[in-house]
mmCIF file of C-alpha atoms and ligand atoms in Angstrom:
data_model
loop_
_atom_site.group_PDB
_atom_site.id
_atom_site.type_symbol
_atom_site.label_atom_id
_atom_site.label_comp_id
_atom_site.label_asym_id
_atom_site.label_seq_id
_atom_site.Cartn_x
_atom_site.Cartn_y
_atom_site.Cartn_z
ATOM 1 C CA MET A 1 27.817 39.754 32.543
ATOM 2 C CA SER A 2 26.009 41.980 30.063
ATOM 3 C CA THR A 3 26.898 45.590 29.375
ATOM 4 C CA ARG A 4 23.859 46.967 31.197
ATOM 5 C CA GLY A 5 24.503 49.158 34.254
ATOM 6 C CA ALA A 6 24.330 47.837 37.779
ATOM 7 C CA LEU A 7 20.790 47.093 38.961
ATOM 8 C CA ARG A 8 19.882 49.628 41.625
ATOM 9 C CA LEU A 9 18.497 48.071 44.798
ATOM 10 C CA GLY A 10 16.422 49.643 47.557
ATOM 11 C CA ILE A 11 16.544 47.448 50.662
ATOM 12 C CA LEU A 12 13.852 47.732 53.354
ATOM 13 C CA ILE A 13 14.720 46.455 56.833
ATOM 14 C CA SER A 14 13.272 46.531 60.336
ATOM 15 C CA GLY A 15 15.960 44.887 62.466
ATOM 16 C CA ARG A 16 19.399 43.355 62.419
ATOM 17 C CA GLY A 17 19.941 43.637 58.695
ATOM 18 C CA SER A 18 22.113 40.574 58.206
ATOM 19 C CA ASN A 19 20.518 39.843 54.835
ATOM 20 C CA MET A 20 21.017 43.472 53.811
ATOM 21 C CA ALA A 21 24.692 43.238 54.773
ATOM 22 C CA ALA A 22 25.154 39.957 52.883
ATOM 23 C CA ILE A 23 23.601 41.472 49.763
ATOM 24 C CA ALA A 24 25.694 44.639 50.083
ATOM 25 C CA GLN A 25 28.882 42.604 50.435
ATOM 26 C CA HIS A 26 28.066 40.548 47.340
ATOM 27 C CA CYS A 27 27.394 43.778 45.424
ATOM 28 C CA ARG A 28 30.635 45.303 46.618
ATOM 29 C CA ALA A 29 32.598 42.228 45.607
ATOM 30 C CA GLY A 30 31.222 42.711 42.085
ATOM 31 C CA ARG A 31 29.455 39.353 42.123
ATOM 32 C CA LEU A 32 25.911 40.494 41.353
ATOM 33 C CA GLY A 33 25.788 43.248 38.743
ATOM 34 C CA ALA A 34 23.795 45.195 41.320
ATOM 35 C CA GLU A 35 24.380 48.022 43.765
ATOM 36 C CA VAL A 36 22.609 49.133 46.920
ATOM 37 C CA ALA A 37 21.203 52.582 46.190
ATOM 38 C CA LEU A 38 19.342 53.037 49.468
ATOM 39 C CA VAL A 39 18.531 51.257 52.735
ATOM 40 C CA ILE A 40 15.244 52.248 54.401
ATOM 41 C CA SER A 41 14.082 51.241 57.860
ATOM 42 C CA ASP A 42 10.721 51.781 59.508
ATOM 43 C CA GLN A 43 12.614 51.502 62.828
ATOM 44 C CA PRO A 44 14.979 54.465 63.349
ATOM 45 C CA ALA A 45 16.900 52.469 65.994
ATOM 46 C CA ALA A 46 17.313 49.331 63.882
ATOM 47 C CA ALA A 47 20.786 47.841 64.252
ATOM 48 C CA GLY A 48 20.766 47.242 60.508
ATOM 49 C CA LEU A 49 20.721 50.990 59.802
ATOM 50 C CA GLU A 50 23.978 51.395 61.718
ATOM 51 C CA THR A 51 25.461 48.433 59.871
ATOM 52 C CA ALA A 52 24.421 50.012 56.576
ATOM 53 C CA ARG A 53 26.088 53.293 57.525
ATOM 54 C CA GLU A 54 29.266 51.431 58.454
ATOM 55 C CA LEU A 55 29.147 49.861 55.001
ATOM 56 C CA GLY A 56 28.966 53.359 53.517
ATOM 57 C CA LEU A 57 25.430 52.931 52.200
ATOM 58 C CA ALA A 58 22.832 55.673 51.894
ATOM 59 C CA THR A 59 20.218 55.224 54.617
ATOM 60 C CA ARG A 60 16.861 56.656 55.480
ATOM 61 C CA ALA A 61 14.663 56.118 58.528
ATOM 62 C CA ILE A 62 10.950 56.513 57.859
ATOM 63 C CA PRO A 63 9.206 55.822 61.173
ATOM 64 C CA TRP A 64 6.141 53.623 60.874
ATOM 65 C CA PRO A 65 3.213 55.923 61.556
ATOM 66 C CA GLY A 66 0.792 53.116 62.448
ATOM 67 C CA ALA A 67 -1.233 50.886 60.182
ATOM 68 C CA ALA A 68 -3.932 53.538 59.720
ATOM 69 C CA GLN A 69 -1.335 55.896 58.230
ATOM 70 C CA ARG A 70 0.431 53.256 56.148
ATOM 71 C CA SER A 71 -0.123 55.296 52.986
ATOM 72 C CA GLU A 72 1.996 58.087 54.484
ATOM 73 C CA PHE A 73 4.900 55.680 55.023
ATOM 74 C CA GLU A 74 4.456 54.364 51.502
ATOM 75 C CA ARG A 75 4.348 57.886 50.047
ATOM 76 C CA GLN A 76 7.641 58.784 51.716
ATOM 77 C CA ALA A 77 9.256 55.461 50.868
ATOM 78 C CA ALA A 78 8.195 55.684 47.222
ATOM 79 C CA ALA A 79 9.590 59.211 46.942
ATOM 80 C CA ALA A 80 12.924 58.160 48.481
ATOM 81 C CA LEU A 81 13.170 55.027 46.321
ATOM 82 C CA ASP A 82 12.355 56.949 43.147
ATOM 83 C CA ALA A 83 14.812 59.730 44.010
ATOM 84 C CA ALA A 84 17.529 57.077 44.478
ATOM 85 C CA GLY A 85 16.711 55.525 41.095
ATOM 86 C CA VAL A 86 15.777 52.186 42.647
ATOM 87 C CA GLU A 87 14.796 49.499 40.147
ATOM 88 C CA LEU A 88 14.263 46.554 42.501
ATOM 89 C CA ILE A 89 12.866 46.731 46.050
ATOM 90 C CA VAL A 90 14.308 44.093 48.372
ATOM 91 C CA LEU A 91 12.452 43.360 51.616
ATOM 92 C CA ALA A 92 15.010 41.943 54.030
ATOM 93 C CA GLY A 93 13.510 41.396 57.455
ATOM 94 C CA PHE A 94 11.026 44.205 56.821
ATOM 95 C CA MET A 95 8.298 43.404 59.338
ATOM 96 C CA ARG A 96 5.481 45.541 57.937
ATOM 97 C CA ILE A 97 2.806 44.687 55.418
ATOM 98 C CA LEU A 98 2.748 46.911 52.355
ATOM 99 C CA SER A 99 -0.633 47.806 50.880
ATOM 100 C CA GLY A 100 -2.178 46.121 47.861
ATOM 101 C CA PRO A 101 -2.011 49.285 45.716
ATOM 102 C CA PHE A 102 1.683 49.882 46.592
ATOM 103 C CA VAL A 103 2.589 46.293 45.719
ATOM 104 C CA THR A 104 0.415 46.053 42.613
ATOM 105 C CA ALA A 105 1.885 49.254 41.195
ATOM 106 C CA ARG A 106 5.325 47.590 41.496
ATOM 107 C CA ALA A 107 4.444 44.076 40.327
ATOM 108 C CA GLY A 108 7.606 42.142 39.574
ATOM 109 C CA ARG A 109 9.761 44.767 41.256
ATOM 110 C CA ILE A 110 9.567 43.696 44.928
ATOM 111 C CA LEU A 111 11.299 40.646 46.392
ATOM 112 C CA ASN A 112 10.963 39.222 49.902
ATOM 113 C CA ILE A 113 12.710 36.531 51.899
ATOM 114 C CA HIS A 114 10.670 34.474 54.323
ATOM 115 C CA PRO A 115 12.062 32.018 56.879
ATOM 116 C CA SER A 116 10.098 28.907 55.926
ATOM 117 C CA LEU A 117 9.467 26.606 53.013
ATOM 118 C CA LEU A 118 6.421 28.489 51.751
ATOM 119 C CA PRO A 119 3.543 27.764 51.396
ATOM 120 C CA LYS A 120 4.252 26.219 54.800
ATOM 121 C CA PHE A 121 4.293 28.629 57.737
ATOM 122 C CA PRO A 122 3.496 32.088 56.378
ATOM 123 C CA GLY A 123 3.538 34.796 59.055
ATOM 124 C CA LEU A 124 5.558 34.845 62.265
ATOM 125 C CA HIS A 125 7.461 32.370 64.500
ATOM 126 C CA THR A 126 8.178 30.060 61.603
ATOM 127 C CA HIS A 127 11.031 28.108 63.224
ATOM 128 C CA ARG A 128 9.050 27.370 66.377
ATOM 129 C CA ARG A 129 6.031 26.323 64.347
ATOM 130 C CA ALA A 130 8.138 24.052 62.122
ATOM 131 C CA LEU A 131 9.574 22.335 65.219
ATOM 132 C CA GLU A 132 6.149 21.999 66.841
ATOM 133 C CA ALA A 133 4.777 20.476 63.653
ATOM 134 C CA GLY A 134 7.553 17.883 63.667
ATOM 135 C CA GLU A 135 8.859 18.987 60.266
ATOM 136 C CA ARG A 136 11.899 17.048 59.111
ATOM 137 C CA ALA A 137 12.875 19.709 56.566
ATOM 138 C CA HIS A 138 12.803 23.479 56.904
ATOM 139 C CA GLY A 139 14.352 26.450 55.140
ATOM 140 C CA ALA A 140 13.761 29.846 53.577
ATOM 141 C CA THR A 141 12.037 31.166 50.476
ATOM 142 C CA VAL A 142 12.793 34.085 48.183
ATOM 143 C CA HIS A 143 9.613 35.168 46.429
ATOM 144 C CA TYR A 144 8.053 38.011 44.518
ATOM 145 C CA VAL A 145 5.734 40.121 46.631
ATOM 146 C CA THR A 146 2.047 40.261 45.766
ATOM 147 C CA PRO A 147 -0.848 41.603 47.850
ATOM 148 C CA GLU A 148 -1.281 38.140 49.417
ATOM 149 C CA LEU A 149 0.931 37.978 52.541
ATOM 150 C CA ASP A 150 3.882 35.618 51.923
ATOM 151 C CA GLY A 151 1.904 34.297 48.970
ATOM 152 C CA GLY A 152 3.690 35.626 45.874
ATOM 153 C CA PRO A 153 5.424 33.405 43.314
ATOM 154 C CA ARG A 154 8.285 31.472 44.897
ATOM 155 C CA LEU A 155 11.654 31.668 43.188
ATOM 156 C CA LEU A 156 14.332 29.913 45.223
ATOM 157 C CA GLN A 157 14.187 27.897 48.427
ATOM 158 C CA SER A 158 16.948 26.691 50.719
ATOM 159 C CA ARG A 159 16.207 23.369 52.375
ATOM 160 C CA ILE A 160 17.917 21.904 55.425
ATOM 161 C CA ALA A 161 17.219 18.824 57.520
ATOM 162 C CA VAL A 162 15.883 19.521 61.006
ATOM 163 C CA ARG A 163 18.169 17.813 63.529
ATOM 164 C CA PRO A 164 16.697 15.601 66.262
ATOM 165 C CA GLY A 165 16.117 17.642 69.413
ATOM 166 C CA GLU A 166 17.113 20.869 67.665
ATOM 167 C CA SER A 167 16.357 24.188 69.415
ATOM 168 C CA GLU A 168 14.529 27.100 67.818
ATOM 169 C CA GLU A 169 17.716 29.199 68.090
ATOM 170 C CA SER A 170 19.833 26.617 66.320
ATOM 171 C CA LEU A 171 17.289 26.136 63.543
ATOM 172 C CA SER A 172 16.897 29.885 63.096
ATOM 173 C CA ALA A 173 20.668 30.401 62.834
ATOM 174 C CA ARG A 174 21.084 27.575 60.331
ATOM 175 C CA VAL A 175 18.226 28.857 58.156
ATOM 176 C CA GLN A 176 19.554 32.421 58.286
ATOM 177 C CA ALA A 177 22.973 31.260 57.090
ATOM 178 C CA THR A 178 21.276 29.861 53.983
ATOM 179 C CA GLU A 179 19.301 33.088 53.484
ATOM 180 C CA HIS A 180 22.583 34.951 53.066
ATOM 181 C CA ILE A 181 23.370 32.695 50.104
ATOM 182 C CA ILE A 182 20.014 32.384 48.333
ATOM 183 C CA TYR A 183 18.930 36.041 48.464
ATOM 184 C CA PRO A 184 22.028 37.368 46.685
ATOM 185 C CA LYS A 185 21.693 34.534 44.193
ATOM 186 C CA VAL A 186 18.168 35.577 43.138
ATOM 187 C CA ILE A 187 19.205 39.230 42.909
ATOM 188 C CA GLY A 188 22.048 38.103 40.654
ATOM 189 C CA TRP A 189 19.567 36.237 38.418
ATOM 190 C CA ARG A 190 17.539 39.421 38.117
ATOM 191 C CA ALA A 191 20.564 41.642 37.471
ATOM 192 C CA GLU A 192 21.794 39.314 34.732
ATOM 193 C CA GLY A 193 18.363 39.339 33.079
ATOM 194 C CA ARG A 194 17.884 35.602 33.722
ATOM 195 C CA LEU A 195 14.882 36.340 35.968
ATOM 196 C CA GLN A 196 12.104 38.367 34.407
ATOM 197 C CA TRP A 197 8.514 39.302 35.211
ATOM 198 C CA ARG A 198 6.268 38.780 32.201
ATOM 199 C CA GLU A 199 2.566 38.037 31.802
ATOM 200 C CA GLU A 200 2.144 38.543 35.574
ATOM 201 C CA ARG A 201 4.504 35.729 36.521
ATOM 202 C CA PRO A 202 8.219 35.035 36.905
ATOM 203 C CA TRP A 203 10.301 33.607 34.103
ATOM 204 C CA LEU A 204 13.722 32.076 34.593
ATOM 205 C CA ASP A 205 16.064 31.464 31.683
ATOM 206 C CA GLY A 206 13.300 32.039 29.138
ATOM 207 C CA ALA A 207 10.629 29.757 30.632
ATOM 208 C CA PRO A 208 7.848 30.390 33.157
ATOM 209 C CA LEU A 209 9.022 29.441 36.641
ATOM 210 C CA LEU A 210 6.127 27.330 37.878
ATOM 211 C CA THR A 211 7.781 25.819 40.937
ATOM 212 C CA PRO A 212 10.663 27.256 42.934
ATOM 213 C CA VAL A 213 14.242 26.153 42.458
ATOM 214 C CA ILE A 214 15.315 24.221 45.553
ATOM 215 C CA GLU A 215 18.822 24.256 46.912
ATOM 216 C CA GLU A 216 19.728 21.653 49.515
ATOM 217 C CA PHE A 217 22.122 22.571 52.299
ATOM 218 C CA ASP A 218 23.595 20.100 54.749
ATOM 219 C CA ALA A 219 25.427 22.542 56.974
HETATM 220 C C1 GAR B 301 15.230 36.885 58.329
HETATM 221 O O1 GAR B 301 15.371 35.604 58.851
HETATM 222 C C2 GAR B 301 14.043 36.943 57.388
HETATM 223 O O2 GAR B 301 13.822 35.738 56.723
HETATM 224 C C3 GAR B 301 12.925 37.253 58.333
HETATM 225 O O3 GAR B 301 13.458 38.145 59.271
HETATM 226 C C4 GAR B 301 14.845 37.874 59.418
HETATM 227 C C5 GAR B 301 15.580 39.187 59.314
HETATM 228 O O4 GAR B 301 16.924 39.019 59.625
HETATM 229 N N1 GAR B 301 11.833 37.838 57.640
HETATM 230 C C6 GAR B 301 10.569 37.671 58.003
HETATM 231 O O5 GAR B 301 10.237 37.027 58.969
HETATM 232 C C7 GAR B 301 9.573 38.375 57.109
HETATM 233 N N2 GAR B 301 8.260 37.904 57.388
HETATM 234 P P1 GAR B 301 17.969 40.152 59.225
HETATM 235 O O6 GAR B 301 17.377 41.487 59.687
HETATM 236 O O7 GAR B 301 19.198 39.795 60.015
HETATM 237 O O8 GAR B 301 18.176 40.101 57.734
#
């Protein structure tokens, strides 16, 4: 670990917050060189906000004012993130689409996790769609956020085999378990300086990352 200070994270959630909690626990255990400076939810009643409070994290609810007033949400979120000294924004089950100008102004400073092997199945209901398509492999993707929905450069993917006759619930739970491993891992890469954003693309260990790293899970 280098001598630099802990990387300050701002985590945006909308729901349960299990990824947020996994990241916070890795930070707390001193495994990442990062710390959670602030958790923001667009849903004041999100279970994840309560979990964050129980973990002793600073929280902020910024109710979603509707798509037409998205800039108002973004103005408040940006002010809160800046005031907390956030260096990396981590979308963790944040179910809103941030505007092009917000994202572009923070190029290389926003990560997202998506529950599919992107570019397959952007958008919603990914587990159901993977089953309906007869996919034999499925997983999750950590990627940089760009204005294209679920389309930014992919960094790390977890891959699992779909079991014969598997239910959507089972597949979702198995993918989520891998999310809790791969998201902290990418944040650790960034905190250690192994992952950088240069020339409008990600670099890992000094070379452009042209295809995502894939981690196989057999759980
Ligand atoms: C996660 O599975 C994440 O991949 C997904 O929402 C879930 C949130 O769970 N994100 C998206 O679908 C984003 N398009 P969590 O609140 O327990 O972390």
